[in-house]
mmCIF file with all atom_site columns, C-alpha atoms in Angstrom:
data_model
loop_
_atom_site.group_PDB
_atom_site.id
_atom_site.type_symbol
_atom_site.label_atom_id
_atom_site.label_alt_id
_atom_site.label_comp_id
_atom_site.label_asym_id
_atom_site.label_entity_id
_atom_site.label_seq_id
_atom_site.pdbx_PDB_ins_code
_atom_site.Cartn_x
_atom_site.Cartn_y
_atom_site.Cartn_z
_atom_site.occupancy
_atom_site.B_iso_or_equiv
_atom_site.pdbx_formal_charge
_atom_site.auth_seq_id
_atom_site.auth_comp_id
_atom_site.auth_asym_id
_atom_site.auth_atom_id
_atom_site.pdbx_PDB_model_num
ATOM 1   C CA . MET Z 1 1   ? 63.955  58.105  160.245 1.00 46.00 ? 638 MET Z CA 1
ATOM 2   C CA . ARG Z 1 2   ? 67.205  60.215  160.822 1.00 48.00 ? 639 ARG Z CA 1
ATOM 3   C CA . HIS Z 1 3   ? 67.106  61.828  164.036 1.00 51.00 ? 640 HIS Z CA 1
ATOM 4   C CA . GLU Z 1 4   ? 69.298  65.050  163.738 1.00 60.00 ? 641 GLU Z CA 1
ATOM 5   C CA . GLN Z 1 5   ? 70.860  65.779  167.208 1.00 75.00 ? 642 GLN Z CA 1
ATOM 6   C CA . THR Z 1 6   ? 70.222  68.956  168.669 1.00 89.00 ? 643 THR Z CA 1
ATOM 7   C CA . ARG Z 1 7   ? 72.808  71.635  168.571 1.00 97.00 ? 644 ARG Z CA 1
ATOM 8   C CA . THR Z 1 8   ? 73.248  73.762  171.812 1.00 98.00 ? 645 THR Z CA 1
ATOM 9   C CA . VAL Z 1 9   ? 74.735  77.005  172.276 1.00 98.00 ? 646 VAL Z CA 1
ATOM 10  C CA . ILE Z 1 10  ? 75.071  79.280  175.311 1.00 98.00 ? 647 ILE Z CA 1
ATOM 11  C CA . LEU Z 1 11  ? 74.725  82.902  174.582 1.00 98.00 ? 648 LEU Z CA 1
ATOM 12  C CA . GLY Z 1 12  ? 74.790  86.192  176.250 1.00 97.00 ? 649 GLY Z CA 1
ATOM 13  C CA . VAL Z 1 13  ? 76.394  89.685  176.581 1.00 95.00 ? 650 VAL Z CA 1
ATOM 14  C CA . ALA Z 1 14  ? 79.847  90.481  177.966 1.00 95.00 ? 651 ALA Z CA 1
ATOM 15  C CA . ALA Z 1 15  ? 79.992  91.345  182.259 1.00 95.00 ? 652 ALA Z CA 1
ATOM 16  C CA . SER Z 1 16  ? 80.009  95.138  181.771 1.00 93.00 ? 653 SER Z CA 1
ATOM 17  C CA . ASP Z 1 17  ? 77.278  95.623  178.913 1.00 91.00 ? 654 ASP Z CA 1
ATOM 18  C CA . SER Z 1 18  ? 73.773  95.612  179.071 1.00 91.00 ? 655 SER Z CA 1
ATOM 19  C CA . HIS Z 1 19  ? 73.046  95.890  175.490 1.00 89.00 ? 656 HIS Z CA 1
ATOM 20  C CA . VAL Z 1 20  ? 70.576  92.714  174.619 1.00 90.00 ? 657 VAL Z CA 1
ATOM 21  C CA . VAL Z 1 21  ? 68.367  93.878  171.672 1.00 91.00 ? 658 VAL Z CA 1
ATOM 22  C CA . ALA Z 1 22  ? 71.156  92.363  169.505 1.00 90.00 ? 659 ALA Z CA 1
ATOM 23  C CA . ASN Z 1 23  ? 71.661  89.356  171.779 1.00 93.00 ? 660 ASN Z CA 1
ATOM 24  C CA . HIS Z 1 24  ? 67.660  88.629  171.439 1.00 95.00 ? 661 HIS Z CA 1
ATOM 25  C CA . LEU Z 1 25  ? 67.662  88.811  167.750 1.00 94.00 ? 662 LEU Z CA 1
ATOM 26  C CA . ILE Z 1 26  ? 70.895  86.315  167.549 1.00 95.00 ? 663 ILE Z CA 1
ATOM 27  C CA . ALA Z 1 27  ? 68.970  84.007  169.742 1.00 97.00 ? 664 ALA Z CA 1
ATOM 28  C CA . HIS Z 1 28  ? 65.857  84.329  167.562 1.00 96.00 ? 665 HIS Z CA 1
ATOM 29  C CA . GLU Z 1 29  ? 68.142  83.906  164.648 1.00 95.00 ? 666 GLU Z CA 1
ATOM 30  C CA . LEU Z 1 30  ? 69.745  80.782  166.150 1.00 97.00 ? 667 LEU Z CA 1
ATOM 31  C CA . ARG Z 1 31  ? 66.325  79.028  167.049 1.00 97.00 ? 668 ARG Z CA 1
ATOM 32  C CA . ALA Z 1 32  ? 64.957  79.020  163.618 1.00 96.00 ? 669 ALA Z CA 1
ATOM 33  C CA . ARG Z 1 33  ? 68.074  77.320  162.534 1.00 95.00 ? 670 ARG Z CA 1
ATOM 34  C CA . GLY Z 1 34  ? 67.440  74.664  164.984 1.00 96.00 ? 671 GLY Z CA 1
ATOM 35  C CA . PHE Z 1 35  ? 69.638  75.242  167.833 1.00 97.00 ? 672 PHE Z CA 1
ATOM 36  C CA . THR Z 1 36  ? 68.527  75.031  170.959 1.00 98.00 ? 673 THR Z CA 1
ATOM 37  C CA . VAL Z 1 37  ? 70.074  78.938  173.286 1.00 98.00 ? 674 VAL Z CA 1
ATOM 38  C CA . VAL Z 1 38  ? 70.524  79.100  176.529 1.00 98.00 ? 675 VAL Z CA 1
ATOM 39  C CA . ASN Z 1 39  ? 70.416  82.458  176.695 1.00 98.00 ? 676 ASN Z CA 1
ATOM 40  C CA . LEU Z 1 40  ? 72.476  84.433  179.749 1.00 98.00 ? 677 LEU Z CA 1
ATOM 41  C CA . GLY Z 1 41  ? 71.209  87.955  178.544 1.00 95.00 ? 678 GLY Z CA 1
ATOM 42  C CA . ALA Z 1 42  ? 73.295  91.242  179.923 1.00 95.00 ? 679 ALA Z CA 1
ATOM 43  C CA . CYS Z 1 43  ? 75.944  91.718  182.176 1.00 95.00 ? 680 CYS Z CA 1
ATOM 44  C CA . THR Z 1 44  ? 77.673  88.065  182.063 1.00 97.00 ? 681 THR Z CA 1
ATOM 45  C CA . SER Z 1 45  ? 80.269  87.335  183.699 1.00 98.00 ? 682 SER Z CA 1
ATOM 46  C CA . VAL Z 1 46  ? 82.992  84.519  182.743 1.00 98.00 ? 683 VAL Z CA 1
ATOM 47  C CA . ALA Z 1 47  ? 82.154  82.705  185.632 1.00 98.00 ? 684 ALA Z CA 1
ATOM 48  C CA . GLU Z 1 48  ? 78.417  82.543  184.417 1.00 98.00 ? 685 GLU Z CA 1
ATOM 49  C CA . PHE Z 1 49  ? 79.374  81.517  181.565 1.00 98.00 ? 686 PHE Z CA 1
ATOM 50  C CA . ALA Z 1 50  ? 81.522  78.865  182.635 1.00 98.00 ? 687 ALA Z CA 1
ATOM 51  C CA . ASP Z 1 51  ? 78.640  77.657  185.243 1.00 98.00 ? 688 ASP Z CA 1
ATOM 52  C CA . ALA Z 1 52  ? 76.252  77.621  182.215 1.00 98.00 ? 689 ALA Z CA 1
ATOM 53  C CA . HIS Z 1 53  ? 78.837  75.374  180.340 1.00 98.00 ? 690 HIS Z CA 1
ATOM 54  C CA . ALA Z 1 54  ? 78.836  72.987  183.571 1.00 97.00 ? 691 ALA Z CA 1
ATOM 55  C CA . GLU Z 1 55  ? 75.328  72.710  183.612 1.00 98.00 ? 692 GLU Z CA 1
ATOM 56  C CA . HIS Z 1 56  ? 75.085  72.279  179.789 1.00 98.00 ? 693 HIS Z CA 1
ATOM 57  C CA . PRO Z 1 57  ? 78.137  70.434  178.721 1.00 97.00 ? 694 PRO Z CA 1
ATOM 58  C CA . GLU Z 1 58  ? 76.911  69.576  175.399 1.00 97.00 ? 695 GLU Z CA 1
ATOM 59  C CA . ALA Z 1 59  ? 76.952  73.263  174.139 1.00 97.00 ? 696 ALA Z CA 1
ATOM 60  C CA . GLU Z 1 60  ? 79.311  73.178  171.709 1.00 97.00 ? 697 GLU Z CA 1
ATOM 61  C CA . ALA Z 1 61  ? 80.041  76.815  171.942 1.00 98.00 ? 698 ALA Z CA 1
ATOM 62  C CA . VAL Z 1 62  ? 79.696  79.973  174.047 1.00 98.00 ? 699 VAL Z CA 1
ATOM 63  C CA . ILE Z 1 63  ? 79.083  83.153  172.114 1.00 98.00 ? 700 ILE Z CA 1
ATOM 64  C CA . ILE Z 1 64  ? 79.640  86.467  173.916 1.00 97.00 ? 701 ILE Z CA 1
ATOM 65  C CA . GLY Z 1 65  ? 78.425  89.881  172.208 1.00 94.00 ? 702 GLY Z CA 1
ATOM 66  C CA . SER Z 1 66  ? 79.694  93.329  173.309 1.00 92.00 ? 703 SER Z CA 1
ATOM 67  C CA . LEU Z 1 67  ? 78.501  96.314  172.151 1.00 88.00 ? 704 LEU Z CA 1
ATOM 68  C CA . ASN Z 1 68  ? 80.243  98.866  174.647 1.00 89.00 ? 705 ASN Z CA 1
ATOM 69  C CA . GLY Z 1 69  ? 83.641  98.091  173.673 1.00 87.00 ? 706 GLY Z CA 1
ATOM 70  C CA . HIS Z 1 70  ? 85.126  96.626  176.571 1.00 91.00 ? 707 HIS Z CA 1
ATOM 71  C CA . ALA Z 1 71  ? 85.230  92.837  175.852 1.00 92.00 ? 708 ALA Z CA 1
ATOM 72  C CA . ARG Z 1 72  ? 88.751  92.784  176.631 1.00 92.00 ? 709 ARG Z CA 1
ATOM 73  C CA . GLU Z 1 73  ? 88.417  93.977  179.666 1.00 94.00 ? 710 GLU Z CA 1
ATOM 74  C CA . ASP Z 1 74  ? 85.356  91.695  180.369 1.00 96.00 ? 711 ASP Z CA 1
ATOM 75  C CA . LEU Z 1 75  ? 87.188  88.802  179.663 1.00 96.00 ? 712 LEU Z CA 1
ATOM 76  C CA . GLN Z 1 76  ? 90.066  89.072  181.697 1.00 97.00 ? 713 GLN Z CA 1
ATOM 77  C CA . ASP Z 1 77  ? 89.086  85.952  183.554 1.00 97.00 ? 714 ASP Z CA 1
ATOM 78  C CA . LEU Z 1 78  ? 89.124  83.697  180.360 1.00 98.00 ? 715 LEU Z CA 1
ATOM 79  C CA . PRO Z 1 79  ? 92.366  82.336  180.732 1.00 97.00 ? 716 PRO Z CA 1
ATOM 80  C CA . ALA Z 1 80  ? 91.762  81.078  184.349 1.00 97.00 ? 717 ALA Z CA 1
ATOM 81  C CA . ALA Z 1 81  ? 88.441  79.690  183.586 1.00 97.00 ? 718 ALA Z CA 1
ATOM 82  C CA . ARG Z 1 82  ? 89.832  77.583  180.656 1.00 96.00 ? 719 ARG Z CA 1
ATOM 83  C CA . ALA Z 1 83  ? 92.929  76.899  182.856 1.00 96.00 ? 720 ALA Z CA 1
ATOM 84  C CA . ALA Z 1 84  ? 91.105  75.458  185.197 1.00 97.00 ? 721 ALA Z CA 1
ATOM 85  C CA . GLY Z 1 85  ? 88.917  73.357  182.979 1.00 95.00 ? 722 GLY Z CA 1
ATOM 86  C CA . ARG Z 1 86  ? 85.739  74.974  183.495 1.00 96.00 ? 723 ARG Z CA 1
ATOM 87  C CA . LEU Z 1 87  ? 85.157  76.425  179.888 1.00 94.00 ? 724 LEU Z CA 1
ATOM 88  C CA . GLY Z 1 88  ? 86.465  74.006  177.532 1.00 92.00 ? 725 GLY Z CA 1
ATOM 89  C CA . CYS Z 1 89  ? 84.467  74.235  174.518 1.00 96.00 ? 726 CYS Z CA 1
ATOM 90  C CA . PRO Z 1 90  ? 84.819  76.992  171.718 1.00 97.00 ? 727 PRO Z CA 1
ATOM 91  C CA . VAL Z 1 91  ? 84.224  80.600  172.633 1.00 97.00 ? 728 VAL Z CA 1
ATOM 92  C CA . ILE Z 1 92  ? 83.100  83.241  169.966 1.00 97.00 ? 729 ILE Z CA 1
ATOM 93  C CA . VAL Z 1 93  ? 82.886  86.905  170.662 1.00 96.00 ? 730 VAL Z CA 1
ATOM 94  C CA . GLY Z 1 94  ? 81.456  89.524  168.616 1.00 93.00 ? 731 GLY Z CA 1
ATOM 95  C CA . GLY Z 1 95  ? 80.320  93.296  168.330 1.00 90.00 ? 732 GLY Z CA 1
ATOM 96  C CA . ASN Z 1 96  ? 82.131  96.245  168.835 1.00 85.00 ? 733 ASN Z CA 1
ATOM 97  C CA . LEU Z 1 97  ? 84.929  95.016  170.577 1.00 80.00 ? 734 LEU Z CA 1
ATOM 98  C CA . SER Z 1 98  ? 87.151  98.017  171.134 1.00 75.00 ? 735 SER Z CA 1
ATOM 99  C CA . VAL Z 1 99  ? 86.692  101.687 172.064 1.00 75.00 ? 736 VAL Z CA 1
ATOM 100 C CA . GLY Z 1 100 ? 86.893  104.248 169.605 1.00 65.00 ? 737 GLY Z CA 1
ATOM 101 C CA . SER Z 1 101 ? 86.135  104.627 165.865 1.00 59.00 ? 738 SER Z CA 1
ATOM 102 C CA . HIS Z 1 102 ? 89.391  103.324 164.842 1.00 60.00 ? 739 HIS Z CA 1
ATOM 103 C CA . LYS Z 1 103 ? 89.771  99.497  165.170 1.00 66.00 ? 740 LYS Z CA 1
ATOM 104 C CA . HIS Z 1 104 ? 93.091  97.717  164.918 1.00 69.00 ? 741 HIS Z CA 1
ATOM 105 C CA . ALA Z 1 105 ? 94.022  94.124  164.249 1.00 69.00 ? 742 ALA Z CA 1
ATOM 106 C CA . SER Z 1 106 ? 95.441  94.073  167.562 1.00 80.00 ? 743 SER Z CA 1
ATOM 107 C CA . ASP Z 1 107 ? 92.053  94.424  169.154 1.00 83.00 ? 744 ASP Z CA 1
ATOM 108 C CA . ASP Z 1 108 ? 91.398  90.949  167.650 1.00 90.00 ? 745 ASP Z CA 1
ATOM 109 C CA . ASP Z 1 109 ? 94.775  89.847  168.953 1.00 92.00 ? 746 ASP Z CA 1
ATOM 110 C CA . ARG Z 1 110 ? 94.299  90.704  172.494 1.00 92.00 ? 747 ARG Z CA 1
ATOM 111 C CA . LEU Z 1 111 ? 91.151  88.727  172.502 1.00 94.00 ? 748 LEU Z CA 1
ATOM 112 C CA . TYR Z 1 112 ? 92.727  85.469  170.696 1.00 94.00 ? 749 TYR Z CA 1
ATOM 113 C CA . ALA Z 1 113 ? 95.737  85.909  173.567 1.00 94.00 ? 750 ALA Z CA 1
ATOM 114 C CA . LEU Z 1 114 ? 92.772  85.815  176.163 1.00 95.00 ? 751 LEU Z CA 1
ATOM 115 C CA . GLY Z 1 115 ? 91.700  82.426  174.851 1.00 95.00 ? 752 GLY Z CA 1
ATOM 116 C CA . VAL Z 1 116 ? 88.602  83.798  172.347 1.00 96.00 ? 753 VAL Z CA 1
ATOM 117 C CA . ASP Z 1 117 ? 88.616  81.095  169.516 1.00 96.00 ? 754 ASP Z CA 1
ATOM 118 C CA . GLU Z 1 118 ? 86.674  83.387  166.923 1.00 95.00 ? 755 GLU Z CA 1
ATOM 119 C CA . VAL Z 1 119 ? 86.379  86.748  166.365 1.00 94.00 ? 756 VAL Z CA 1
ATOM 120 C CA . LEU Z 1 120 ? 83.479  87.685  164.512 1.00 93.00 ? 757 LEU Z CA 1
ATOM 121 C CA . THR Z 1 121 ? 82.317  91.628  163.119 1.00 86.00 ? 758 THR Z CA 1
ATOM 122 C CA . ASP Z 1 122 ? 79.687  90.261  160.877 1.00 88.00 ? 759 ASP Z CA 1
ATOM 123 C CA . LEU Z 1 123 ? 76.670  88.409  162.245 1.00 87.00 ? 760 LEU Z CA 1
ATOM 124 C CA . ASP Z 1 124 ? 76.125  86.652  159.032 1.00 91.00 ? 761 ASP Z CA 1
ATOM 125 C CA . ALA Z 1 125 ? 79.171  84.606  159.939 1.00 94.00 ? 762 ALA Z CA 1
ATOM 126 C CA . LEU Z 1 126 ? 78.010  83.253  162.869 1.00 96.00 ? 763 LEU Z CA 1
ATOM 127 C CA . PRO Z 1 127 ? 76.612  79.947  161.221 1.00 95.00 ? 764 PRO Z CA 1
ATOM 128 C CA . ALA Z 1 128 ? 79.254  79.105  159.459 1.00 95.00 ? 765 ALA Z CA 1
ATOM 129 C CA . ALA Z 1 129 ? 81.692  79.695  161.815 1.00 96.00 ? 766 ALA Z CA 1
ATOM 130 C CA . LEU Z 1 130 ? 79.646  77.612  164.665 1.00 97.00 ? 767 LEU Z CA 1
ATOM 131 C CA . ASP Z 1 131 ? 79.604  74.709  161.526 1.00 95.00 ? 768 ASP Z CA 1
ATOM 132 C CA . ARG Z 1 132 ? 83.394  75.235  161.334 1.00 94.00 ? 769 ARG Z CA 1
ATOM 133 C CA . LEU Z 1 133 ? 84.012  74.732  165.091 1.00 94.00 ? 770 LEU Z CA 1
ATOM 134 C CA . ARG Z 1 134 ? 81.770  71.848  164.985 1.00 93.00 ? 771 ARG Z CA 1
ATOM 135 C CA . GLU Z 1 135 ? 83.330  70.071  162.256 1.00 93.00 ? 772 GLU Z CA 1
ATOM 136 C CA . HIS Z 1 136 ? 87.184  71.010  162.271 1.00 91.00 ? 773 HIS Z CA 1
ATOM 137 C CA . GLY Z 1 137 ? 87.360  72.201  166.011 1.00 87.00 ? 774 GLY Z CA 1
ATOM 138 C CA . PRO Z 1 138 ? 89.104  75.612  166.804 1.00 86.00 ? 775 PRO Z CA 1
ATOM 139 C CA . VAL Z 1 139 ? 92.025  76.750  165.977 1.00 79.00 ? 776 VAL Z CA 1
ATOM 140 C CA . ARG Z 1 140 ? 94.253  77.879  168.719 1.00 66.00 ? 777 ARG Z CA 1
ATOM 141 C CA . ARG Z 1 141 ? 95.731  80.675  167.967 1.00 63.00 ? 778 ARG Z CA 1
ATOM 142 C CA . THR Z 1 142 ? 99.414  81.565  169.278 1.00 50.00 ? 779 THR Z CA 1
ATOM 143 C CA . SER Z 1 143 ? 99.897  85.049  169.139 1.00 47.00 ? 780 SER Z CA 1
ATOM 144 C CA . ALA Z 1 144 ? 101.721 86.148  172.639 1.00 42.00 ? 781 ALA Z CA 1
ATOM 145 C CA . PRO Z 1 145 ? 99.555  88.349  174.507 1.00 40.00 ? 782 PRO Z CA 1
ATOM 146 C CA . VAL Z 1 146 ? 99.809  91.829  173.214 1.00 40.00 ? 783 VAL Z CA 1
ATOM 147 C CA . ALA Z 1 147 ? 100.973 94.804  175.587 1.00 39.00 ? 784 ALA Z CA 1
ATOM 148 C CA . ALA Z 1 148 ? 98.367  97.766  176.206 1.00 39.00 ? 785 ALA Z CA 1
ATOM 149 C CA . PRO Z 1 149 ? 99.303  100.878 174.835 1.00 39.00 ? 786 PRO Z CA 1
ATOM 150 C CA . VAL Z 1 150 ? 101.175 103.483 176.527 1.00 39.00 ? 787 VAL Z CA 1
ATOM 151 C CA . ALA Z 1 151 ? 99.329  106.267 177.092 1.00 41.00 ? 788 ALA Z CA 1
ATOM 152 C CA . SER Z 1 152 ? 101.633 109.336 175.692 1.00 36.00 ? 789 SER Z CA 1
#
């Protein structure tokens, strides 16, 4: 009899965001697919994600949701956590990732520049992204940090 290894992910909502309904739906969906989900809930800092990864080094990804549009600001500590070796697994970010109704490709580039491995706008893409990361590892983006727009 073959015993499949349990897959573990760490899930939470970005630091300034208290929207948890989608978070619970994502956790439910992943558990239904056999994942162990460490759900940190709302208003989770990068340091809390890093602490959870230290407690669960088997986690194959950290999944961060944001609906208030402030993901980039909430993840400013991600490069330092990565450099310190505190968050070595892939980081996936999804939801409404920028403020305003007009989205730009540079919004994703700014997240990649912080060290995010996958940016998702469609929840249905999450299982495939986890499978791809597990099989092939993260694709390290080489885009340079993008400067914030200058107010006119």
